[in-house]
Tab-separated table of C-alpha atoms and ligand atoms in Angstrom:
chain	number	residue	atom	x	y	z
A	1151	MET	CA	-5.278	-1.823	22.138
A	1152	ASN	CA	-8.868	-2.392	21.378
A	1153	SER	CA	-9.479	-0.799	18.050
A	1154	PHE	CA	-13.173	-1.481	18.284
A	1155	LEU	CA	-13.664	0.930	21.165
A	1156	ILE	CA	-12.404	3.962	19.381
A	1157	GLN	CA	-13.551	3.225	15.870
A	1158	ILE	CA	-14.736	6.622	14.666
A	1159	PRO	CA	-17.901	6.541	12.593
A	1160	PHE	CA	-17.404	7.382	8.891
A	1161	PHE	CA	-13.693	6.592	9.176
A	1162	PRO	CA	-12.149	3.803	7.138
A	1163	GLU	CA	-11.538	0.557	8.975
A	1164	GLN	CA	-8.534	0.300	11.220
A	1165	ALA	CA	-6.485	-2.419	9.614
A	1166	SER	CA	-2.853	-1.732	10.435
A	1167	ASN	CA	-0.602	-1.241	13.420
A	1168	PHE	CA	-0.683	2.526	12.838
A	1169	ALA	CA	-4.417	2.948	12.480
A	1170	VAL	CA	-5.514	3.066	16.111
A	1171	GLU	CA	-2.915	5.521	17.318
A	1172	MET	CA	-3.285	7.652	14.211
A	1173	ASP	CA	-7.014	7.901	14.851
A	1174	LEU	CA	-6.427	8.701	18.523
A	1175	PHE	CA	-4.055	11.454	17.527
A	1176	TYR	CA	-6.538	12.823	15.045
A	1177	LEU	CA	-9.315	12.604	17.598
A	1178	PHE	CA	-7.175	14.429	20.133
A	1179	LEU	CA	-6.459	17.272	17.683
A	1180	PHE	CA	-10.116	17.431	16.766
A	1181	ALA	CA	-11.256	17.552	20.400
A	1182	LEU	CA	-8.615	20.110	21.298
A	1183	THR	CA	-9.600	22.357	18.396
A	1184	GLY	CA	-13.264	21.934	19.234
A	1185	PHE	CA	-12.710	22.752	22.888
A	1186	PHE	CA	-10.877	26.009	22.200
A	1187	THR	CA	-13.267	27.019	19.450
A	1188	VAL	CA	-16.172	26.732	21.869
A	1189	LEU	CA	-14.251	28.320	24.744
A	1190	ILE	CA	-13.229	31.351	22.704
A	1191	GLY	CA	-16.625	31.703	21.048
A	1192	VAL	CA	-18.523	31.567	24.323
A	1193	ALA	CA	-16.092	33.940	26.056
A	1194	ALA	CA	-16.344	36.424	23.185
A	1195	VAL	CA	-20.126	36.509	23.338
A	1196	TYR	CA	-20.137	36.682	27.148
A	1197	PHE	CA	-17.698	39.606	27.260
A	1198	LEU	CA	-19.506	41.335	24.429
A	1199	ILE	CA	-22.629	41.403	26.510
A	1200	LYS	CA	-21.052	41.933	29.921
A	1201	TYR	CA	-18.868	44.851	28.939
A	1202	ARG	CA	-21.178	46.527	26.462
A	1203	ARG	CA	-21.457	50.315	26.647
A	1204	ARG	CA	-24.376	51.099	28.846
A	1205	SER	CA	-24.641	54.929	28.499
A	1206	GLN	CA	-23.474	57.542	26.012
A	1207	GLY	CA	-20.809	59.108	28.200
A	1208	GLU	CA	-19.427	55.912	29.749
A	1209	VAL	CA	-15.602	55.725	29.924
A	1210	PRO	CA	-14.226	52.197	30.467
A	1211	GLN	CA	-11.957	51.499	33.384
A	1212	GLN	CA	-8.305	51.145	32.272
A	1213	ILE	CA	-6.740	47.719	32.941
A	1214	GLU	CA	-2.948	47.652	33.162
A	1215	GLY	CA	-2.233	43.940	32.661
A	1216	HIS	CA	-2.080	40.804	34.738
A	1217	LEU	CA	1.207	38.904	34.992
A	1218	THR	CA	-0.228	35.586	36.186
A	1219	LEU	CA	-2.732	35.580	33.366
A	1220	GLU	CA	-0.058	36.416	30.799
A	1221	ILE	CA	2.185	33.588	31.975
A	1222	THR	CA	-0.705	31.136	32.073
A	1223	TRP	CA	-1.845	31.779	28.535
A	1224	THR	CA	1.710	31.496	27.301
A	1225	VAL	CA	2.715	28.372	29.168
A	1226	VAL	CA	-0.479	26.365	28.668
A	1227	PRO	CA	-0.505	26.622	24.836
A	1228	PHE	CA	3.246	25.964	24.817
A	1229	VAL	CA	2.825	22.733	26.757
A	1230	ILE	CA	-0.093	21.681	24.579
A	1231	SER	CA	1.754	22.371	21.324
A	1232	MET	CA	4.872	20.555	22.561
A	1233	PHE	CA	2.710	17.571	23.437
A	1234	ILE	CA	1.271	17.587	19.901
A	1235	PHE	CA	4.783	17.879	18.489
A	1236	ALA	CA	6.153	15.015	20.570
A	1237	TRP	CA	3.270	12.685	19.780
A	1238	GLY	CA	3.331	13.559	16.079
A	1239	ALA	CA	7.104	13.136	15.892
A	1240	LYS	CA	6.910	9.762	17.599
A	1241	LEU	CA	4.323	8.546	15.097
A	1242	TYR	CA	6.341	9.969	12.231
A	1243	TYR	CA	9.518	8.188	13.281
A	1244	GLN	CA	7.643	4.945	13.746
A	1245	MET	CA	6.220	5.177	10.253
A	1246	TYR	CA	9.413	6.276	8.550
A	1247	THR	CA	11.840	3.931	10.257
A	1248	ASP	CA	11.913	0.829	8.141
A	1249	PRO	CA	11.859	-2.452	10.008
A	1250	THR	CA	14.689	-4.828	9.166
A	1251	ASP	CA	12.691	-8.031	9.404
A	1252	ALA	CA	9.889	-7.112	7.029
A	1253	LEU	CA	8.507	-8.915	4.036
A	1254	GLU	CA	9.878	-6.751	1.230
A	1255	ILE	CA	7.709	-6.022	-1.759
A	1256	PHE	CA	8.718	-3.838	-4.657
A	1257	VAL	CA	6.066	-1.518	-6.074
A	1258	THR	CA	6.167	0.455	-9.293
A	1259	GLY	CA	3.707	3.209	-10.087
A	1260	LYS	CA	2.996	3.914	-13.722
A	1261	GLN	CA	0.322	5.885	-15.507
A	1262	TRP	CA	-2.087	4.452	-14.443
A	1263	MET	CA	-1.504	1.299	-12.543
A	1264	TRP	CA	0.286	-0.209	-9.577
A	1265	ARG	CA	2.584	-3.163	-10.071
A	1266	ALA	CA	3.929	-5.268	-7.244
A	1267	GLN	CA	6.761	-7.811	-7.205
A	1268	HIS	CA	6.870	-10.303	-4.383
A	1269	PRO	CA	10.160	-11.771	-3.195
A	1270	ASP	CA	9.221	-15.249	-4.368
A	1271	GLY	CA	8.343	-14.140	-7.868
A	1272	GLN	CA	4.610	-13.499	-7.665
A	1273	ARG	CA	3.524	-10.355	-9.452
A	1274	GLU	CA	0.282	-8.486	-9.441
A	1275	ILE	CA	-1.273	-5.376	-10.870
A	1276	ASN	CA	-3.522	-3.029	-8.875
A	1277	GLU	CA	-3.660	-5.573	-6.084
A	1278	LEU	CA	-1.446	-6.362	-3.180
A	1279	HIS	CA	-1.818	-9.527	-1.138
A	1280	VAL	CA	-0.197	-9.398	2.276
A	1281	PRO	CA	-0.163	-11.725	5.263
A	1282	LEU	CA	-1.924	-10.805	8.480
A	1283	GLY	CA	0.298	-9.763	11.350
A	1284	ARG	CA	3.554	-9.595	9.455
A	1285	ARG	CA	5.545	-6.438	8.864
A	1286	VAL	CA	5.442	-5.515	5.206
A	1287	LYS	CA	7.817	-3.030	3.653
A	1288	LEU	CA	7.155	-1.509	0.266
A	1289	THR	CA	10.037	-0.103	-1.754
A	1290	MET	CA	8.514	2.065	-4.415
A	1291	THR	CA	9.404	4.046	-7.475
A	1292	SER	CA	7.625	5.460	-10.491
A	1293	GLU	CA	8.184	4.892	-14.192
A	1294	ASP	CA	6.857	8.319	-15.105
A	1295	VAL	CA	5.342	10.973	-12.841
A	1296	ILE	CA	4.760	11.329	-9.114
A	1297	HIS	CA	2.112	9.023	-7.706
A	1298	SER	CA	1.215	8.350	-4.109
A	1299	TYR	CA	0.464	4.986	-2.538
A	1300	TYR	CA	-2.448	5.476	-0.214
A	1301	VAL	CA	-4.201	2.805	1.830
A	1302	PRO	CA	-6.689	4.619	4.070
A	1303	ALA	CA	-7.408	1.559	6.196
A	1304	PHE	CA	-3.706	1.385	7.050
A	1305	ARG	CA	-3.429	5.179	7.504
A	1306	THR	CA	-0.354	5.177	5.288
A	1307	LYS	CA	0.266	7.426	2.326
A	1308	THR	CA	3.651	7.721	0.651
A	1309	ASP	CA	4.708	9.540	-2.493
A	1310	VAL	CA	6.066	7.385	-5.284
A	1311	VAL	CA	8.620	9.464	-7.109
A	1312	PRO	CA	10.399	8.879	-10.419
A	1313	GLY	CA	14.154	8.641	-10.077
A	1314	ARG	CA	14.265	7.576	-6.463
A	1315	TYR	CA	13.101	4.972	-4.004
A	1316	THR	CA	10.661	5.731	-1.256
A	1317	THR	CA	9.607	3.193	1.326
A	1318	THR	CA	6.657	2.627	3.574
A	1319	TRP	CA	5.754	-0.150	5.954
A	1320	PHE	CA	2.849	-1.488	7.968
A	1321	THR	CA	1.641	-4.549	9.810
A	1322	PRO	CA	-1.825	-5.575	8.667
A	1323	THR	CA	-3.963	-6.311	11.709
A	1324	LYS	CA	-7.254	-7.319	10.190
A	1325	VAL	CA	-8.228	-9.706	7.422
A	1326	GLY	CA	-10.098	-8.020	4.613
A	1327	THR	CA	-9.945	-6.167	1.333
A	1328	TYR	CA	-9.087	-2.491	1.504
A	1329	HIS	CA	-9.002	0.378	-0.946
A	1330	LEU	CA	-5.771	1.382	-2.560
A	1331	PHE	CA	-5.687	4.852	-4.068
A	1332	CYS	CA	-3.262	7.020	-5.944
A	1333	ALA	CA	-3.242	10.192	-3.895
A	1334	GLU	CA	-1.272	12.448	-6.219
A	1335	TYR	CA	-2.830	13.888	-9.350
A	1336	CYS	CA	-0.951	12.131	-12.133
A	1337	GLY	CA	-2.873	12.665	-15.341
A	1338	THR	CA	-6.240	12.129	-16.911
A	1339	GLN	CA	-6.832	8.703	-15.432
A	1340	HIS	CA	-5.527	9.482	-11.974
A	1341	SER	CA	-8.931	8.701	-10.493
A	1342	GLY	CA	-8.771	5.262	-12.069
A	1343	MET	CA	-5.405	4.421	-10.558
A	1344	ILE	CA	-7.004	2.426	-7.809
A	1345	GLY	CA	-6.879	-1.090	-6.547
A	1346	SER	CA	-7.104	-3.157	-3.447
A	1347	VAL	CA	-4.922	-4.462	-0.703
A	1348	VAL	CA	-5.978	-7.906	0.436
A	1349	VAL	CA	-4.989	-9.010	3.909
A	1350	LEU	CA	-5.063	-12.784	4.273
A	1351	ASP	CA	-4.495	-14.947	7.311
A	1352	TYR	CA	-1.552	-17.279	7.183
A	1353	PRO	CA	-3.138	-20.360	5.558
A	1354	ASP	CA	-4.958	-18.264	2.978
A	1355	TYR	CA	-1.813	-16.325	2.250
A	1356	GLN	CA	0.085	-19.575	1.683
A	1357	ALA	CA	-2.659	-20.742	-0.613
A	1358	TRP	CA	-2.516	-17.469	-2.489
A	1359	LEU	CA	1.252	-17.695	-2.895
A	1360	ARG	CA	0.880	-21.186	-4.286
A	1361	GLY	CA	-1.999	-20.280	-6.550
A	1362	VAL	CA	-0.384	-17.352	-8.325
A	1363	PRO	CA	1.620	-18.318	-11.354
A	1364	ARG	CA	5.102	-17.759	-10.160
A	1365	ASP	CA	7.727	-16.082	-12.246
A	1366	LYS	CA	11.339	-16.219	-11.426
A	1367	SER	CA	11.965	-14.524	-8.127
A	1368	PRO	CA	13.238	-10.962	-8.521
A	1369	ALA	CA	16.687	-12.127	-7.453
A	1370	GLU	CA	16.692	-14.938	-10.015
A	1371	ALA	CA	15.446	-12.639	-12.742
A	1372	GLY	CA	18.016	-10.075	-11.665
A	1373	GLN	CA	20.770	-12.622	-11.969
A	1374	GLN	CA	19.631	-13.329	-15.486
A	1375	PHE	CA	19.725	-9.639	-16.378
A	1376	PHE	CA	23.101	-9.380	-14.730
A	1377	THR	CA	24.371	-11.937	-17.191
A	1378	SER	CA	22.435	-10.839	-20.243
A	1379	LEU	CA	23.466	-7.230	-19.774
A	1380	ALA	CA	27.044	-8.474	-19.448
A	1381	CYS	CA	27.507	-6.952	-16.007
A	1382	ASN	CA	29.239	-10.152	-14.997
A	1383	ASN	CA	32.031	-9.569	-17.497
A	1384	CYS	CA	33.436	-6.730	-15.404
A	1385	HIS	CA	32.034	-7.274	-11.932
A	1386	LEU	CA	33.934	-10.439	-11.142
A	1387	GLU	CA	34.210	-12.012	-7.745
A	1388	GLY	CA	37.162	-10.994	-5.650
A	1389	ASN	CA	37.717	-7.644	-7.365
A	1390	THR	CA	39.596	-9.196	-10.241
A	1391	GLY	CA	37.589	-7.519	-12.984
A	1392	ARG	CA	37.343	-4.033	-14.404
A	1393	GLY	CA	34.568	-3.235	-11.963
A	1394	PRO	CA	34.379	-3.865	-8.243
A	1395	SER	CA	33.026	-7.175	-7.000
A	1396	LEU	CA	29.388	-7.075	-5.951
A	1397	GLN	CA	29.710	-10.102	-3.688
A	1398	ASN	CA	28.902	-9.255	-0.057
A	1399	LEU	CA	28.428	-5.635	-1.068
A	1400	PHE	CA	24.898	-4.829	-0.039
A	1401	GLY	CA	24.565	-2.817	3.138
A	1402	THR	CA	28.290	-2.209	3.528
A	1403	GLU	CA	30.146	1.093	3.414
A	1404	VAL	CA	31.838	1.713	0.081
A	1405	ARG	CA	34.904	3.918	-0.139
A	1406	LEU	CA	34.712	6.176	-3.165
A	1407	ALA	CA	37.428	7.627	-5.342
A	1408	ASP	CA	37.005	11.048	-3.750
A	1409	GLY	CA	37.680	9.584	-0.311
A	1410	SER	CA	34.117	9.745	0.955
A	1411	THR	CA	32.064	6.694	1.818
A	1412	VAL	CA	28.563	5.736	0.888
A	1413	LYS	CA	26.290	2.981	2.102
A	1414	ALA	CA	25.561	0.374	-0.542
A	1415	ASP	CA	21.787	0.517	-0.276
A	1416	GLU	CA	19.065	0.350	-2.910
A	1417	THR	CA	19.409	4.012	-3.786
A	1418	TYR	CA	23.168	3.796	-4.285
A	1419	LEU	CA	22.913	0.653	-6.419
A	1420	ARG	CA	20.153	2.139	-8.522
A	1421	GLN	CA	22.182	5.271	-9.136
A	1422	SER	CA	25.258	3.231	-10.002
A	1423	ILE	CA	23.317	1.321	-12.648
A	1424	LEU	CA	21.628	4.341	-14.221
A	1425	ASN	CA	24.310	6.959	-13.651
A	1426	PRO	CA	27.522	5.049	-13.011
A	1427	GLY	CA	29.723	8.131	-13.083
A	1428	ALA	CA	28.027	9.689	-10.089
A	1429	LYS	CA	29.917	7.724	-7.443
A	1430	ILE	CA	33.130	6.064	-8.574
A	1431	VAL	CA	34.453	3.354	-6.293
A	1432	GLY	CA	38.002	4.018	-5.136
A	1433	GLY	CA	40.592	2.365	-7.375
A	1434	TYR	CA	38.333	2.039	-10.410
A	1435	ALA	CA	38.040	4.019	-13.616
A	1436	ASN	CA	34.943	5.812	-14.778
A	1437	ASP	CA	34.269	3.517	-17.717
A	1438	MET	CA	31.016	1.729	-17.027
A	1439	PRO	CA	28.289	2.640	-19.539
A	1440	THR	CA	24.990	3.913	-18.272
A	1441	PHE	CA	22.031	1.569	-18.417
A	1442	GLN	CA	19.544	4.410	-18.453
A	1443	GLY	CA	16.886	3.545	-21.019
A	1444	LEU	CA	18.097	-0.040	-21.345
A	1445	VAL	CA	16.431	-1.294	-18.212
A	1446	THR	CA	13.062	-0.514	-16.688
A	1447	GLU	CA	12.657	0.370	-13.047
A	1448	GLU	CA	11.347	-3.123	-12.415
A	1449	GLN	CA	14.452	-4.638	-13.954
A	1450	VAL	CA	16.685	-2.323	-11.942
A	1451	ALA	CA	14.871	-3.526	-8.852
A	1452	MET	CA	15.449	-7.132	-9.875
A	1453	ILE	CA	19.154	-6.555	-10.374
A	1454	ILE	CA	19.291	-4.932	-6.945
A	1455	GLN	CA	17.480	-7.926	-5.465
A	1456	TYR	CA	20.111	-10.124	-7.045
A	1457	ILE	CA	22.929	-8.035	-5.586
A	1458	LYS	CA	21.179	-8.229	-2.225
A	1459	SER	CA	20.911	-11.974	-2.554
A	1460	ILE	CA	24.676	-12.297	-2.945
A	1461	GLY	CA	25.272	-9.791	-0.164
A	1462	PRO	CA	25.899	-10.499	3.462
A	1463	ARG	CA	22.809	-11.750	5.246
A	1464	PRO	CA	21.932	-9.398	8.063
A	1465	ALA	CA	21.004	-11.288	11.198
A	1466	GLY	CA	17.297	-11.946	11.409
A	1467	ALA	CA	16.604	-10.644	7.943
A	1468	THR	CA	14.281	-12.608	5.775
A	1469	THR	CA	12.761	-11.994	2.450
A	1470	ALA	CA	9.511	-13.833	2.612
A	1471	PRO	CA	7.906	-16.689	4.395
A	1472	LYS	CA	9.488	-19.502	2.496
A	1473	PRO	CA	6.456	-21.698	1.839
A	1474	ALA	CA	6.498	-20.996	-1.848
A	1475	ALA	CA	9.798	-22.774	-2.052
A	1476	ALA	CA	8.374	-25.726	-0.153
A	1477	THR	CA	5.847	-26.288	-2.864
A	1478	PRO	CA	7.713	-27.057	-6.028
A	1479	SER	CA	6.705	-24.331	-8.400
A	1480	PRO	CA	5.204	-25.345	-11.705
A	1481	VAL	CA	7.910	-23.475	-13.551
A	1482	ALA	CA	11.463	-24.543	-12.944
A	1483	PRO	CA	12.840	-21.545	-11.111
A	1484	VAL	CA	16.134	-21.292	-12.915
A	1485	ALA	CA	15.140	-22.040	-16.487
A	1486	PRO	CA	18.066	-20.322	-18.120
A	1487	VAL	CA	16.571	-18.775	-21.247
A	1488	ALA	CA	12.889	-18.875	-20.359
A	1489	PRO	CA	10.948	-16.340	-22.387
A	1490	ALA	CA	8.782	-16.104	-19.288
A	1491	ALA	CA	9.019	-12.573	-18.031
A	1492	PRO	CA	7.702	-9.903	-20.321
A	1493	ALA	CA	10.292	-7.833	-18.545
A	1494	ALA	CA	12.997	-9.873	-20.152
A	1495	LYS	CA	12.444	-8.198	-23.488
A	1496	PRO	CA	14.863	-5.294	-23.447
A	1497	ALA	CA	17.535	-7.569	-22.131
A	1498	ALA	CA	17.583	-9.411	-25.393
A	1499	LYS	CA	19.491	-6.693	-27.188
A	1500	PRO	CA	22.468	-6.146	-24.975
A	1501	ALA	CA	22.672	-9.870	-24.350
A	1502	SER	CA	24.663	-10.389	-27.477
A	1503	ALA	CA	26.772	-7.309	-26.987
A	1504	SER	CA	30.119	-7.924	-25.450
A	1505	PRO	CA	31.174	-5.440	-22.801
A	1506	ALA	CA	33.678	-4.135	-25.303
A	1507	THR	CA	31.040	-3.180	-27.851
A	1508	GLN	CA	28.878	-1.704	-25.131
A	1509	GLN	CA	31.665	0.397	-23.909
A	1510	GLY	CA	32.392	1.310	-27.501
A	1511	GLU	CA	28.857	2.584	-27.854
A	1512	GLN	CA	28.849	4.521	-24.645
A	1513	PRO	CA	32.389	5.099	-23.605
A	1514	LYS	CA	31.513	7.610	-20.931
A	1515	GLN	CA	30.928	6.415	-17.465
A	1516	ASN	CA	31.801	3.995	-14.796
A	1517	ARG	CA	32.106	3.691	-11.128
F	2512	CUA	CU1	-1.065	7.979	-10.038
F	2512	CUA	CU2	-2.560	9.745	-9.415
């Protein structure tokens, strides 16, 4: 596909795998609408003149209908609208079917900024650096109100909703810096909730990864929270603890106490951390405390990354190009009590609490 040929003037650049076809689709709708607007307008004027009343007493000739004409103007619009539906649906499914081999980046929206966590521990605010030609999947949630992650050059726009994960993906096809907007009115500084997405070619991307001060990777940080929040006291390996084992859990089907099953995906894990009573695993009591208010969305995401990291590895799945690991990072990745992450703050409190005291404080829920 040669994006250059159909670059529409005044449109943003075409910088993702979706851009060209999305523009073609738009162009098609525009041309179709234009064609019928002109056709109907011209016909109306022509008939107005042709069949005007020519004398006072003129009585028009009665026309009783025309079957062929009726069928034609029913079938033709039907075929056209079905074509629009099929093309639109195809694009929709492409955009909303997450690839399995993507570079996964976690994004949090917050009044009024965008935060991104890369799989190797790089973090950024109001910027997103992505490699050229690689599928990138964003898993997003909001700390407060609804935002919307909008990159016009990629032709992707996805709502970022508090209390749930939404995802979007794209393959950047052109090196450059592109606008990032919030496309959902979210308060007084909504218009300032902007940033940029930077597409870098492979060597530059490597250099960027190396140049950014690297925190613990989300999985490493998640493991630390897992310990400091005392999750590990109950979720022992081999289902020997009070809670089910989380080893090899991610992506599998979990049988619940009510007999139904649920897939252990990000949404399920998030819910089980924040509202543990919602889905009780079969054979376990409802006595896990909620962690609502004790962990931020970013920390929840880190814990999920940790659980993913101890889950089964789906074939072909990767987290990130591994170069960052090749270059020894300036910070030792597993410094046990590093005060590094600002995110580590709230963890400090429950760290000292034994699971017993925690359950004493909030004796309600579990899964
Ligand atoms: Cu965030 Cu508008």
